[in-house]
mmCIF file of N, CA and C in Angstrom:
data_model
loop_
_atom_site.group_PDB
_atom_site.id
_atom_site.type_symbol
_atom_site.label_atom_id
_atom_site.label_comp_id
_atom_site.label_asym_id
_atom_site.label_seq_id
_atom_site.Cartn_x
_atom_site.Cartn_y
_atom_site.Cartn_z
ATOM 1 N N MET A 1 40.498 -16.716 1.160
ATOM 2 C CA MET A 1 39.446 -16.016 1.858
ATOM 3 C C MET A 1 39.715 -14.511 1.790
ATOM 4 N N GLN A 2 38.661 -13.764 1.613
ATOM 5 C CA GLN A 2 38.769 -12.323 1.469
ATOM 6 C C GLN A 2 38.763 -11.680 2.859
ATOM 7 N N GLU A 3 39.726 -10.831 3.141
ATOM 8 C CA GLU A 3 39.804 -10.176 4.438
ATOM 9 C C GLU A 3 38.957 -8.916 4.418
ATOM 10 N N THR A 4 38.226 -8.672 5.496
ATOM 11 C CA THR A 4 37.372 -7.508 5.616
ATOM 12 C C THR A 4 38.106 -6.425 6.385
ATOM 13 N N PHE A 5 38.052 -5.208 5.886
ATOM 14 C CA PHE A 5 38.667 -4.094 6.594
ATOM 15 C C PHE A 5 37.863 -2.844 6.315
ATOM 16 N N ASP A 6 37.993 -1.870 7.185
ATOM 17 C CA ASP A 6 37.280 -0.605 7.067
ATOM 18 C C ASP A 6 38.080 0.329 6.167
ATOM 19 N N ILE A 7 37.522 0.626 4.988
ATOM 20 C CA ILE A 7 38.225 1.489 4.043
ATOM 21 C C ILE A 7 37.980 2.966 4.322
ATOM 22 N N HIS A 8 37.199 3.244 5.376
ATOM 23 C CA HIS A 8 36.790 4.620 5.626
ATOM 24 C C HIS A 8 37.395 5.212 6.890
ATOM 25 N N GLY A 9 38.232 4.465 7.569
ATOM 26 C CA GLY A 9 38.760 4.903 8.842
ATOM 27 C C GLY A 9 39.508 6.223 8.795
ATOM 28 N N HIS A 10 40.193 6.539 7.709
ATOM 29 C CA HIS A 10 41.014 7.746 7.649
ATOM 30 C C HIS A 10 40.579 8.690 6.541
ATOM 31 N N VAL A 11 39.350 8.535 6.091
ATOM 32 C CA VAL A 11 38.858 9.367 4.997
ATOM 33 C C VAL A 11 37.878 10.382 5.558
ATOM 34 N N GLY A 12 37.947 11.603 5.091
ATOM 35 C CA GLY A 12 36.987 12.622 5.501
ATOM 36 C C GLY A 12 35.603 12.242 5.029
ATOM 37 N N MET A 13 34.581 12.907 5.566
ATOM 38 C CA MET A 13 33.216 12.486 5.263
ATOM 39 C C MET A 13 32.944 12.432 3.769
ATOM 40 N N PHE A 14 33.248 13.484 3.046
ATOM 41 C CA PHE A 14 33.005 13.450 1.609
ATOM 42 C C PHE A 14 34.087 14.147 0.808
ATOM 43 N N GLY A 15 34.541 15.267 1.254
ATOM 44 C CA GLY A 15 35.523 16.009 0.478
ATOM 45 C C GLY A 15 34.890 16.729 -0.688
ATOM 46 N N GLY A 16 33.607 17.007 -0.624
ATOM 47 C CA GLY A 16 32.914 17.704 -1.693
ATOM 48 C C GLY A 16 31.468 17.930 -1.318
ATOM 49 N N GLU A 17 30.736 18.546 -2.207
ATOM 50 C CA GLU A 17 29.327 18.859 -1.994
ATOM 51 C C GLU A 17 28.486 17.580 -2.054
ATOM 52 N N VAL A 18 27.618 17.397 -1.072
ATOM 53 C CA VAL A 18 26.744 16.228 -1.031
ATOM 54 C C VAL A 18 25.467 16.542 -1.801
ATOM 55 N N ARG A 19 25.089 15.621 -2.683
ATOM 56 C CA ARG A 19 23.833 15.759 -3.425
ATOM 57 C C ARG A 19 22.744 15.053 -2.632
ATOM 58 N N LEU A 20 21.837 15.834 -2.044
ATOM 59 C CA LEU A 20 20.740 15.252 -1.272
ATOM 60 C C LEU A 20 19.630 14.824 -2.211
ATOM 61 N N ARG A 21 19.205 13.577 -2.039
ATOM 62 C CA ARG A 21 18.138 13.029 -2.872
ATOM 63 C C ARG A 21 17.183 12.242 -1.989
ATOM 64 N N PRO A 22 15.986 11.956 -2.473
ATOM 65 C CA PRO A 22 15.057 11.147 -1.681
ATOM 66 C C PRO A 22 15.617 9.730 -1.459
ATOM 67 N N PHE A 23 15.307 9.172 -0.302
ATOM 68 C CA PHE A 23 15.836 7.857 0.040
ATOM 69 C C PHE A 23 15.540 6.800 -1.022
ATOM 70 N N PRO A 24 14.314 6.701 -1.556
ATOM 71 C CA PRO A 24 14.061 5.648 -2.561
ATOM 72 C C PRO A 24 14.978 5.736 -3.779
ATOM 73 N N GLU A 25 15.317 6.947 -4.194
ATOM 74 C CA GLU A 25 16.226 7.111 -5.342
ATOM 75 C C GLU A 25 17.643 6.647 -5.003
ATOM 76 N N VAL A 26 18.115 7.041 -3.824
ATOM 77 C CA VAL A 26 19.463 6.629 -3.407
ATOM 78 C C VAL A 26 19.504 5.121 -3.241
ATOM 79 N N LEU A 27 18.493 4.562 -2.607
ATOM 80 C CA LEU A 27 18.419 3.112 -2.413
ATOM 81 C C LEU A 27 18.482 2.382 -3.743
ATOM 82 N N LYS A 28 17.670 2.799 -4.698
ATOM 83 C CA LYS A 28 17.635 2.136 -6.005
ATOM 84 C C LYS A 28 19.001 2.183 -6.690
ATOM 85 N N GLU A 29 19.622 3.346 -6.662
ATOM 86 C CA GLU A 29 20.923 3.500 -7.311
ATOM 87 C C GLU A 29 21.994 2.627 -6.646
ATOM 88 N N VAL A 30 22.016 2.651 -5.322
ATOM 89 C CA VAL A 30 23.013 1.859 -4.597
ATOM 90 C C VAL A 30 22.747 0.368 -4.782
ATOM 91 N N GLN A 31 21.490 -0.027 -4.705
ATOM 92 C CA GLN A 31 21.145 -1.446 -4.918
ATOM 93 C C GLN A 31 21.619 -1.930 -6.276
ATOM 94 N N GLU A 32 21.357 -1.144 -7.304
ATOM 95 C CA GLU A 32 21.777 -1.533 -8.647
ATOM 96 C C GLU A 32 23.298 -1.682 -8.727
ATOM 97 N N HIS A 33 24.015 -0.749 -8.138
ATOM 98 C CA HIS A 33 25.482 -0.795 -8.154
ATOM 99 C C HIS A 33 26.003 -2.017 -7.396
ATOM 100 N N ILE A 34 25.513 -2.229 -6.201
ATOM 101 C CA ILE A 34 25.990 -3.339 -5.369
ATOM 102 C C ILE A 34 25.648 -4.674 -6.017
ATOM 103 N N THR A 35 24.434 -4.805 -6.495
ATOM 104 C CA THR A 35 24.006 -6.061 -7.114
ATOM 105 C C THR A 35 24.815 -6.359 -8.369
ATOM 106 N N LYS A 36 25.065 -5.340 -9.159
ATOM 107 C CA LYS A 36 25.817 -5.512 -10.406
ATOM 108 C C LYS A 36 27.280 -5.873 -10.139
ATOM 109 N N ASN A 37 27.875 -5.232 -9.161
ATOM 110 C CA ASN A 37 29.313 -5.374 -8.946
ATOM 111 C C ASN A 37 29.725 -6.337 -7.837
ATOM 112 N N TYR A 38 28.823 -6.648 -6.926
ATOM 113 C CA TYR A 38 29.208 -7.456 -5.767
ATOM 114 C C TYR A 38 28.223 -8.586 -5.479
ATOM 115 N N ALA A 39 27.627 -9.141 -6.504
ATOM 116 C CA ALA A 39 26.641 -10.208 -6.328
ATOM 117 C C ALA A 39 27.208 -11.398 -5.561
ATOM 118 N N SER A 40 28.458 -11.749 -5.806
ATOM 119 C CA SER A 40 29.034 -12.905 -5.115
ATOM 120 C C SER A 40 29.160 -12.645 -3.620
ATOM 121 N N THR A 41 29.432 -11.416 -3.230
ATOM 122 C CA THR A 41 29.507 -11.080 -1.809
ATOM 123 C C THR A 41 28.132 -11.179 -1.172
ATOM 124 N N LEU A 42 27.101 -10.737 -1.897
ATOM 125 C CA LEU A 42 25.735 -10.871 -1.390
ATOM 126 C C LEU A 42 25.381 -12.332 -1.195
ATOM 127 N N LYS A 43 25.765 -13.163 -2.147
ATOM 128 C CA LYS A 43 25.497 -14.595 -2.063
ATOM 129 C C LYS A 43 26.239 -15.214 -0.887
ATOM 130 N N ASP A 44 27.505 -14.843 -0.723
ATOM 131 C CA ASP A 44 28.293 -15.362 0.392
ATOM 132 C C ASP A 44 27.704 -14.956 1.729
ATOM 133 N N GLY A 45 27.044 -13.814 1.775
ATOM 134 C CA GLY A 45 26.446 -13.337 3.015
ATOM 135 C C GLY A 45 25.284 -14.178 3.473
ATOM 136 N N SER A 46 24.738 -15.003 2.583
ATOM 137 C CA SER A 46 23.619 -15.863 2.968
ATOM 138 C C SER A 46 24.106 -17.196 3.510
ATOM 139 N N ASP A 47 25.410 -17.375 3.611
ATOM 140 C CA ASP A 47 26.018 -18.593 4.149
ATOM 141 C C ASP A 47 25.537 -18.830 5.580
ATOM 142 N N ASP A 48 25.429 -20.087 5.975
ATOM 143 C CA ASP A 48 24.986 -20.432 7.319
ATOM 144 C C ASP A 48 26.018 -20.085 8.380
ATOM 145 N N SER A 49 27.264 -19.971 8.030
ATOM 146 C CA SER A 49 28.328 -19.680 8.978
ATOM 147 C C SER A 49 28.192 -18.234 9.460
ATOM 148 N N GLN A 50 28.014 -18.049 10.772
ATOM 149 C CA GLN A 50 27.826 -16.706 11.324
ATOM 150 C C GLN A 50 29.039 -15.821 11.060
ATOM 151 N N GLY A 51 30.234 -16.371 11.204
ATOM 152 C CA GLY A 51 31.443 -15.588 10.959
ATOM 153 C C GLY A 51 31.520 -15.099 9.532
ATOM 154 N N GLN A 52 31.235 -15.978 8.590
ATOM 155 C CA GLN A 52 31.247 -15.602 7.169
ATOM 156 C C GLN A 52 30.172 -14.563 6.889
ATOM 157 N N SER A 53 29.010 -14.753 7.481
ATOM 158 C CA SER A 53 27.908 -13.820 7.296
ATOM 159 C C SER A 53 28.263 -12.436 7.837
ATOM 160 N N ASP A 54 28.901 -12.392 9.019
ATOM 161 C CA ASP A 54 29.311 -11.119 9.616
ATOM 162 C C ASP A 54 30.342 -10.412 8.741
ATOM 163 N N ARG A 55 31.308 -11.164 8.229
ATOM 164 C CA ARG A 55 32.337 -10.571 7.367
ATOM 165 C C ARG A 55 31.716 -10.033 6.083
ATOM 166 N N SER A 56 30.785 -10.790 5.508
ATOM 167 C CA SER A 56 30.114 -10.332 4.288
ATOM 168 C C SER A 56 29.303 -9.075 4.555
ATOM 169 N N ALA A 57 28.643 -9.010 5.702
ATOM 170 C CA ALA A 57 27.859 -7.830 6.050
ATOM 171 C C ALA A 57 28.766 -6.605 6.150
ATOM 172 N N LEU A 58 29.896 -6.749 6.817
ATOM 173 C CA LEU A 58 30.837 -5.628 6.930
ATOM 174 C C LEU A 58 31.356 -5.193 5.565
ATOM 175 N N LEU A 59 31.638 -6.150 4.719
ATOM 176 C CA LEU A 59 32.148 -5.848 3.392
ATOM 177 C C LEU A 59 31.098 -5.124 2.549
ATOM 178 N N ILE A 60 29.875 -5.611 2.579
ATOM 179 C CA ILE A 60 28.797 -4.974 1.813
ATOM 180 C C ILE A 60 28.562 -3.553 2.315
ATOM 181 N N LYS A 61 28.525 -3.375 3.642
ATOM 182 C CA LYS A 61 28.349 -2.030 4.197
ATOM 183 C C LYS A 61 29.490 -1.111 3.766
ATOM 184 N N SER A 62 30.686 -1.649 3.694
ATOM 185 C CA SER A 62 31.836 -0.875 3.240
ATOM 186 C C SER A 62 31.653 -0.446 1.781
ATOM 187 N N TYR A 63 31.164 -1.361 0.940
ATOM 188 C CA TYR A 63 30.906 -1.029 -0.461
ATOM 189 C C TYR A 63 29.819 0.042 -0.575
ATOM 190 N N ILE A 64 28.783 -0.069 0.244
ATOM 191 C CA ILE A 64 27.706 0.925 0.222
ATOM 192 C C ILE A 64 28.265 2.289 0.603
ATOM 193 N N GLN A 65 29.019 2.342 1.702
ATOM 194 C CA GLN A 65 29.588 3.600 2.170
ATOM 195 C C GLN A 65 30.500 4.223 1.116
ATOM 196 N N LYS A 66 31.333 3.394 0.509
ATOM 197 C CA LYS A 66 32.251 3.894 -0.524
ATOM 198 C C LYS A 66 31.472 4.468 -1.699
ATOM 199 N N TYR A 67 30.405 3.792 -2.126
ATOM 200 C CA TYR A 67 29.606 4.288 -3.243
ATOM 201 C C TYR A 67 28.970 5.631 -2.883
ATOM 202 N N LEU A 68 28.438 5.736 -1.676
ATOM 203 C CA LEU A 68 27.838 6.996 -1.242
ATOM 204 C C LEU A 68 28.875 8.126 -1.253
ATOM 205 N N GLU A 69 30.076 7.824 -0.746
ATOM 206 C CA GLU A 69 31.138 8.822 -0.705
ATOM 207 C C GLU A 69 31.607 9.206 -2.102
ATOM 208 N N ASP A 70 31.886 8.208 -2.929
ATOM 209 C CA ASP A 70 32.397 8.465 -4.284
ATOM 210 C C ASP A 70 31.418 9.268 -5.126
ATOM 211 N N ASN A 71 30.129 9.065 -4.889
ATOM 212 C CA ASN A 71 29.109 9.730 -5.691
ATOM 213 C C ASN A 71 28.459 10.907 -4.968
ATOM 214 N N HIS A 72 28.992 11.237 -3.793
ATOM 215 C CA HIS A 72 28.527 12.390 -3.015
ATOM 216 C C HIS A 72 27.020 12.345 -2.798
ATOM 217 N N LEU A 73 26.503 11.172 -2.438
ATOM 218 C CA LEU A 73 25.068 10.994 -2.243
ATOM 219 C C LEU A 73 24.699 11.084 -0.772
ATOM 220 N N GLY A 74 23.554 11.674 -0.511
ATOM 221 C CA GLY A 74 23.045 11.762 0.837
ATOM 222 C C GLY A 74 21.542 11.914 0.822
ATOM 223 N N VAL A 75 20.961 11.758 2.003
ATOM 224 C CA VAL A 75 19.524 11.932 2.192
ATOM 225 C C VAL A 75 19.348 12.951 3.314
ATOM 226 N N GLU A 76 18.457 13.885 3.112
ATOM 227 C CA GLU A 76 18.248 14.948 4.091
ATOM 228 C C GLU A 76 17.917 14.381 5.469
ATOM 229 N N ASP A 77 18.479 14.977 6.499
ATOM 230 C CA ASP A 77 18.258 14.604 7.899
ATOM 231 C C ASP A 77 18.708 13.180 8.231
ATOM 232 N N THR A 78 19.659 12.645 7.467
ATOM 233 C CA THR A 78 20.158 11.296 7.721
ATOM 234 C C THR A 78 21.680 11.324 7.666
ATOM 235 N N GLU A 79 22.307 10.922 8.766
ATOM 236 C CA GLU A 79 23.761 10.820 8.797
ATOM 237 C C GLU A 79 24.201 9.703 7.857
ATOM 238 N N GLN A 80 25.408 9.798 7.338
ATOM 239 C CA GLN A 80 25.886 8.805 6.372
ATOM 240 C C GLN A 80 25.927 7.390 6.946
ATOM 241 N N GLU A 81 26.359 7.261 8.193
ATOM 242 C CA GLU A 81 26.409 5.930 8.807
ATOM 243 C C GLU A 81 25.004 5.337 8.922
ATOM 244 N N GLU A 82 24.041 6.173 9.317
ATOM 245 C CA GLU A 82 22.650 5.722 9.411
ATOM 246 C C GLU A 82 22.105 5.362 8.033
ATOM 247 N N LEU A 83 22.435 6.171 7.027
ATOM 248 C CA LEU A 83 21.990 5.905 5.662
ATOM 249 C C LEU A 83 22.530 4.574 5.172
ATOM 250 N N CYS A 84 23.788 4.321 5.450
ATOM 251 C CA CYS A 84 24.409 3.055 5.068
ATOM 252 C C CYS A 84 23.668 1.884 5.718
ATOM 253 N N GLU A 85 23.355 2.002 7.005
ATOM 254 C CA GLU A 85 22.630 0.942 7.718
ATOM 255 C C GLU A 85 21.226 0.753 7.144
ATOM 256 N N LEU A 86 20.555 1.855 6.823
ATOM 257 C CA LEU A 86 19.208 1.765 6.238
ATOM 258 C C LEU A 86 19.237 1.052 4.888
ATOM 259 N N ILE A 87 20.190 1.425 4.057
ATOM 260 C CA ILE A 87 20.308 0.797 2.740
ATOM 261 C C ILE A 87 20.624 -0.684 2.893
ATOM 262 N N TYR A 88 21.570 -0.997 3.774
ATOM 263 C CA TYR A 88 21.920 -2.401 4.014
ATOM 264 C C TYR A 88 20.685 -3.178 4.491
ATOM 265 N N GLY A 89 19.933 -2.602 5.408
ATOM 266 C CA GLY A 89 18.721 -3.252 5.899
ATOM 267 C C GLY A 89 17.701 -3.489 4.805
ATOM 268 N N GLU A 90 17.531 -2.515 3.941
ATOM 269 C CA GLU A 90 16.592 -2.656 2.825
ATOM 270 C C GLU A 90 17.029 -3.763 1.875
ATOM 271 N N MET A 91 18.330 -3.886 1.694
ATOM 272 C CA MET A 91 18.849 -4.848 0.725
ATOM 273 C C MET A 91 18.869 -6.284 1.258
ATOM 274 N N THR A 92 18.942 -6.455 2.558
ATOM 275 C CA THR A 92 19.193 -7.792 3.083
ATOM 276 C C THR A 92 18.095 -8.365 3.966
ATOM 277 N N GLY A 93 17.089 -7.606 4.276
ATOM 278 C CA GLY A 93 16.111 -8.134 5.216
ATOM 279 C C GLY A 93 14.708 -7.661 4.940
ATOM 280 N N PHE A 94 13.915 -7.781 5.940
ATOM 281 C CA PHE A 94 12.534 -7.328 5.894
ATOM 282 C C PHE A 94 12.474 -5.954 6.533
ATOM 283 N N SER A 95 13.177 -5.018 5.928
ATOM 284 C CA SER A 95 13.377 -3.724 6.557
ATOM 285 C C SER A 95 12.085 -2.962 6.803
ATOM 286 N N PHE A 96 11.070 -3.191 5.995
ATOM 287 C CA PHE A 96 9.827 -2.479 6.216
ATOM 288 C C PHE A 96 9.177 -2.920 7.526
ATOM 289 N N LEU A 97 9.573 -4.081 8.046
ATOM 290 C CA LEU A 97 9.047 -4.559 9.319
ATOM 291 C C LEU A 97 9.954 -4.243 10.501
ATOM 292 N N THR A 98 11.197 -3.895 10.233
ATOM 293 C CA THR A 98 12.191 -3.768 11.292
ATOM 294 C C THR A 98 11.714 -2.877 12.432
ATOM 295 N N LYS A 99 11.099 -1.750 12.118
ATOM 296 C CA LYS A 99 10.695 -0.833 13.182
ATOM 297 C C LYS A 99 9.587 -1.414 14.053
ATOM 298 N N TYR A 100 8.926 -2.469 13.585
ATOM 299 C CA TYR A 100 7.865 -3.087 14.373
ATOM 300 C C TYR A 100 8.312 -4.359 15.093
ATOM 301 N N LEU A 101 9.291 -5.046 14.568
ATOM 302 C CA LEU A 101 9.661 -6.365 15.074
ATOM 303 C C LEU A 101 10.069 -6.381 16.535
ATOM 304 N N TYR A 102 10.719 -5.358 16.998
ATOM 305 C CA TYR A 102 11.273 -5.375 18.348
ATOM 306 C C TYR A 102 10.549 -4.437 19.307
ATOM 307 N N ARG A 103 9.401 -3.916 18.877
ATOM 308 C CA ARG A 103 8.641 -3.027 19.756
ATOM 309 C C ARG A 103 7.873 -3.854 20.783
ATOM 310 N N ASP A 104 7.808 -3.345 22.004
ATOM 311 C CA ASP A 104 7.081 -4.037 23.065
ATOM 312 C C ASP A 104 5.572 -4.018 22.835
ATOM 313 N N ASP A 105 5.078 -2.993 22.131
ATOM 314 C CA ASP A 105 3.632 -2.872 21.947
ATOM 315 C C ASP A 105 3.107 -3.606 20.711
ATOM 316 N N VAL A 106 3.951 -4.314 19.996
ATOM 317 C CA VAL A 106 3.513 -5.116 18.851
ATOM 318 C C VAL A 106 3.542 -6.582 19.272
ATOM 319 N N GLU A 107 2.349 -7.172 19.358
ATOM 320 C CA GLU A 107 2.272 -8.550 19.831
ATOM 321 C C GLU A 107 2.348 -9.556 18.697
ATOM 322 N N GLU A 108 1.810 -9.208 17.543
ATOM 323 C CA GLU A 108 1.796 -10.144 16.418
ATOM 324 C C GLU A 108 1.910 -9.380 15.116
ATOM 325 N N ILE A 109 2.520 -10.025 14.141
ATOM 326 C CA ILE A 109 2.555 -9.504 12.778
ATOM 327 C C ILE A 109 2.039 -10.628 11.897
ATOM 328 N N ILE A 110 1.042 -10.320 11.097
ATOM 329 C CA ILE A 110 0.534 -11.334 10.177
ATOM 330 C C ILE A 110 0.831 -10.888 8.759
ATOM 331 N N ASN A 111 1.091 -11.865 7.903
ATOM 332 C CA ASN A 111 1.460 -11.602 6.519
ATOM 333 C C ASN A 111 0.267 -11.919 5.637
ATOM 334 N N LEU A 112 -0.262 -10.911 4.964
ATOM 335 C CA LEU A 112 -1.406 -11.102 4.080
ATOM 336 C C LEU A 112 -0.997 -10.814 2.645
ATOM 337 N N GLN A 113 -1.205 -11.792 1.784
ATOM 338 C CA GLN A 113 -0.914 -11.633 0.368
ATOM 339 C C GLN A 113 -2.099 -12.170 -0.409
ATOM 340 N N PRO A 114 -2.687 -11.350 -1.267
ATOM 341 C CA PRO A 114 -3.872 -11.804 -1.989
ATOM 342 C C PRO A 114 -3.558 -12.863 -3.036
ATOM 343 N N ALA A 115 -4.541 -13.720 -3.278
ATOM 344 C CA ALA A 115 -4.476 -14.662 -4.390
ATOM 345 C C ALA A 115 -5.391 -14.062 -5.450
ATOM 346 N N GLY A 116 -4.814 -13.316 -6.374
ATOM 347 C CA GLY A 116 -5.628 -12.552 -7.313
ATOM 348 C C GLY A 116 -6.265 -11.410 -6.541
ATOM 349 N N ASN A 117 -7.593 -11.318 -6.567
ATOM 350 C CA ASN A 117 -8.275 -10.256 -5.826
ATOM 351 C C ASN A 117 -8.999 -10.806 -4.600
ATOM 352 N N LYS A 118 -8.663 -12.021 -4.193
ATOM 353 C CA LYS A 118 -9.303 -12.651 -3.043
ATOM 354 C C LYS A 118 -8.250 -13.020 -1.996
ATOM 355 N N ALA A 119 -8.686 -13.033 -0.750
ATOM 356 C CA ALA A 119 -7.801 -13.489 0.324
ATOM 357 C C ALA A 119 -7.740 -15.012 0.288
ATOM 358 N N LYS A 120 -6.627 -15.556 0.713
ATOM 359 C CA LYS A 120 -6.477 -17.008 0.809
ATOM 360 C C LYS A 120 -7.241 -17.479 2.047
ATOM 361 N N PRO A 121 -7.849 -18.657 1.995
ATOM 362 C CA PRO A 121 -8.667 -19.130 3.134
ATOM 363 C C PRO A 121 -7.935 -19.119 4.475
ATOM 364 N N TYR A 122 -6.679 -19.542 4.516
ATOM 365 C CA TYR A 122 -5.978 -19.555 5.797
ATOM 366 C C TYR A 122 -5.770 -18.140 6.321
ATOM 367 N N GLN A 123 -5.677 -17.154 5.415
ATOM 368 C CA GLN A 123 -5.495 -15.771 5.842
ATOM 369 C C GLN A 123 -6.772 -15.217 6.464
ATOM 370 N N VAL A 124 -7.921 -15.592 5.908
ATOM 371 C CA VAL A 124 -9.202 -15.175 6.487
ATOM 372 C C VAL A 124 -9.299 -15.699 7.916
ATOM 373 N N LYS A 125 -8.924 -16.957 8.103
ATOM 374 C CA LYS A 125 -8.950 -17.562 9.438
ATOM 375 C C LYS A 125 -7.962 -16.849 10.362
ATOM 376 N N GLN A 126 -6.782 -16.537 9.845
ATOM 377 C CA GLN A 126 -5.753 -15.863 10.641
ATOM 378 C C GLN A 126 -6.247 -14.486 11.105
ATOM 379 N N VAL A 127 -6.838 -13.723 10.192
ATOM 380 C CA VAL A 127 -7.352 -12.398 10.541
ATOM 381 C C VAL A 127 -8.513 -12.515 11.524
ATOM 382 N N ARG A 128 -9.397 -13.461 11.279
ATOM 383 C CA ARG A 128 -10.532 -13.680 12.196
ATOM 384 C C ARG A 128 -10.029 -13.986 13.603
ATOM 385 N N ASN A 129 -9.017 -14.861 13.700
ATOM 386 C CA ASN A 129 -8.475 -15.219 15.012
ATOM 387 C C ASN A 129 -7.864 -14.014 15.728
ATOM 388 N N VAL A 130 -7.187 -13.144 14.986
ATOM 389 C CA VAL A 130 -6.616 -11.938 15.589
ATOM 390 C C VAL A 130 -7.727 -10.999 16.054
ATOM 391 N N ILE A 131 -8.767 -10.846 15.237
ATOM 392 C CA ILE A 131 -9.909 -9.994 15.619
ATOM 393 C C ILE A 131 -10.545 -10.511 16.904
ATOM 394 N N LEU A 132 -10.759 -11.819 16.982
ATOM 395 C CA LEU A 132 -11.355 -12.404 18.180
ATOM 396 C C LEU A 132 -10.412 -12.322 19.379
ATOM 397 N N LYS A 133 -9.143 -12.653 19.184
ATOM 398 C CA LYS A 133 -8.168 -12.674 20.267
ATOM 399 C C LYS A 133 -8.036 -11.311 20.938
ATOM 400 N N TYR A 134 -7.988 -10.245 20.136
ATOM 401 C CA TYR A 134 -7.788 -8.911 20.680
ATOM 402 C C TYR A 134 -9.086 -8.114 20.779
ATOM 403 N N GLN A 135 -10.205 -8.779 20.545
ATOM 404 C CA GLN A 135 -11.533 -8.178 20.636
ATOM 405 C C GLN A 135 -11.596 -6.867 19.863
ATOM 406 N N LEU A 136 -11.229 -6.943 18.589
ATOM 407 C CA LEU A 136 -11.175 -5.764 17.744
ATOM 408 C C LEU A 136 -12.497 -5.455 17.044
ATOM 409 N N GLY A 137 -13.459 -6.349 17.136
ATOM 410 C CA GLY A 137 -14.681 -6.196 16.362
ATOM 411 C C GLY A 137 -15.739 -5.331 16.967
ATOM 412 N N GLY A 138 -15.721 -5.096 18.264
ATOM 413 C CA GLY A 138 -16.799 -4.341 18.898
ATOM 414 C C GLY A 138 -18.056 -5.177 18.917
ATOM 415 N N ALA A 139 -19.200 -4.521 18.817
ATOM 416 C CA ALA A 139 -20.481 -5.226 18.805
ATOM 417 C C ALA A 139 -20.604 -6.029 17.516
ATOM 418 N N ILE A 140 -21.351 -7.119 17.570
ATOM 419 C CA ILE A 140 -21.468 -8.032 16.431
ATOM 420 C C ILE A 140 -22.000 -7.329 15.180
ATOM 421 N N HIS A 141 -22.895 -6.371 15.335
ATOM 422 C CA HIS A 141 -23.419 -5.674 14.163
ATOM 423 C C HIS A 141 -22.427 -4.676 13.559
ATOM 424 N N GLU A 142 -21.327 -4.389 14.259
ATOM 425 C CA GLU A 142 -20.323 -3.467 13.750
ATOM 426 C C GLU A 142 -19.280 -4.178 12.879
ATOM 427 N N ILE A 143 -19.218 -5.485 12.947
ATOM 428 C CA ILE A 143 -18.181 -6.227 12.218
ATOM 429 C C ILE A 143 -18.533 -6.303 10.753
#
């Protein structure tokens, strides 16, 4: 079994000039590196065992942080620890939804995916039900 440890505990933030780049570029570069070099760790992280999953998450985050440090990568107005968490979230979850999932003012999230250029019948029903439930339509002639 692979032991997880923090490789950054005694290392300075970068030790050099940070190259600030847009988040999508940094994400793409880090994703490619992690996927190419640590695919087995990503796979192990999907294990049902919570302990194994937690260890894999820590290890992957450590690899992300090390790559950012080694390559002097950063994103403007984002601390390195936050950047690492954002990248990890993008790589392992539904990160585009994360900011909505735990908000008190979001009651429902529906997933709409077209079938070609048409909505799927169950999706039409789902949207209709949300419109009716939250009275989003206004007057009948406005719908």
